[in-house]
Short mmCIF file of C-alpha atoms in Angstrom, two decimals:
data_model
loop_
_atom_site.label_atom_id
_atom_site.label_comp_id
_atom_site.label_asym_id
_atom_site.label_seq_id
_atom_site.Cartn_x
_atom_site.Cartn_y
_atom_site.Cartn_z
CA MET A 1 0.00 0.00 0.00
CA LYS A 2 2.88 2.39 0.71
CA PRO A 3 4.16 2.42 -2.90
CA VAL A 4 0.68 3.49 -4.04
CA LEU A 5 0.62 6.37 -1.56
CA LEU A 6 4.12 7.42 -2.61
CA ALA A 7 3.12 7.39 -6.27
CA ALA A 8 0.02 9.44 -5.51
CA ALA A 9 2.06 11.97 -3.54
CA LEU A 10 4.55 12.29 -6.39
CA CYS A 11 1.76 12.82 -8.91
CA LEU A 12 0.15 15.51 -6.78
CA SER A 13 3.50 17.21 -6.32
CA ALA A 14 4.14 17.18 -10.08
CA LEU A 15 0.68 18.60 -10.81
CA ALA A 16 1.13 21.35 -8.24
CA SER A 17 4.45 22.40 -9.71
CA LEU A 18 3.03 22.36 -13.25
CA SER A 19 0.13 24.56 -12.27
CA ALA A 20 2.48 26.98 -10.53
CA CYS A 21 4.53 27.32 -13.70
CA SER A 22 1.54 27.97 -15.91
CA SER A 23 -0.20 30.70 -13.93
CA SER A 24 1.04 33.55 -16.09
CA ILE A 25 -0.31 35.09 -19.26
CA LYS A 26 2.09 34.94 -22.19
CA THR A 27 1.97 37.12 -25.27
CA VAL A 28 2.55 34.78 -28.20
CA SER A 29 2.53 37.54 -30.84
CA ALA A 30 1.40 41.13 -31.19
CA THR A 31 1.08 43.14 -34.40
CA SER A 32 -1.09 46.06 -35.45
CA SER A 33 -3.58 43.60 -36.99
CA ALA A 34 -3.71 40.72 -34.47
CA VAL A 35 -2.68 39.59 -30.99
CA ALA A 36 -2.31 36.05 -29.61
CA VAL A 37 -2.14 35.28 -25.88
CA HIS A 38 -1.62 32.01 -24.00
CA TYR A 39 -3.12 31.71 -20.51
CA PRO A 40 -4.63 29.38 -17.87
CA PRO A 41 -8.44 29.11 -18.17
CA ASP A 42 -9.02 30.84 -14.83
CA ARG A 43 -7.12 33.91 -16.08
CA ARG A 44 -9.37 34.57 -19.10
CA LYS A 45 -10.39 38.07 -17.96
CA ALA A 46 -6.77 39.10 -17.45
CA ALA A 47 -5.88 37.68 -20.88
CA GLU A 48 -8.66 39.76 -22.45
CA GLN A 49 -7.27 42.84 -20.71
CA ARG A 50 -3.75 42.05 -21.99
CA ALA A 51 -5.06 41.72 -25.56
CA ALA A 52 -6.96 44.99 -25.23
CA ALA A 53 -3.84 46.76 -23.97
CA LEU A 54 -1.69 45.33 -26.77
CA CYS A 55 -4.16 46.42 -29.46
CA ALA A 56 -4.50 49.82 -27.77
CA ASP A 57 -0.75 50.30 -28.30
CA TYR A 58 -1.66 50.51 -32.01
CA GLY A 59 -4.73 52.71 -31.42
CA ARG A 60 -7.09 49.80 -32.02
CA GLN A 61 -9.59 47.63 -30.12
CA ALA A 62 -9.30 43.89 -29.51
CA GLN A 63 -11.99 41.62 -30.96
CA LEU A 64 -11.86 37.89 -30.20
CA ARG A 65 -11.35 35.82 -33.35
CA SER A 66 -10.87 32.36 -31.81
CA ARG A 67 -10.00 30.48 -28.64
CA HIS A 68 -8.16 27.15 -28.57
CA ASP A 69 -7.80 24.69 -25.69
CA GLN A 70 -4.31 23.32 -25.03
CA TYR A 71 -5.24 20.07 -23.28
CA VAL A 72 -1.71 18.86 -22.55
CA VAL A 73 -0.79 21.94 -20.51
CA VAL A 74 -4.35 22.80 -19.43
CA GLU A 75 -4.16 26.29 -20.91
CA GLN A 76 -5.85 28.23 -23.67
CA THR A 77 -4.65 30.33 -26.55
CA ALA A 78 -6.81 33.18 -27.82
CA ILE A 79 -6.37 35.16 -31.01
CA TYR A 80 -7.75 38.70 -31.20
CA ASP A 81 -8.04 40.94 -34.23
CA CYS A 82 -7.02 44.55 -33.63
CA ILE A 83 -9.79 46.56 -35.30
CA GLY A 84 -10.64 50.21 -35.79
CA GLY A 85 -8.24 53.10 -35.46
CA THR A 86 -5.95 54.09 -38.28
#
């Protein structure tokens, strides 16, 4: 029974360290026409704010084009079009 408990503890420890590493929002790309951000699902609102700020740097507004689940790392990637402005 002890090997099973040890294996479970190791798995929980690995999951905890993975989730700690993936708690940040990453800008994948940012141009005047589109922005892509990678983020944990519970940080969606903050990711939307990041995209809005990145598009605002070009005098434009962010409009969600698509959202993709990254099942292996339990994160999402969203692509926003930067619209309006000049």
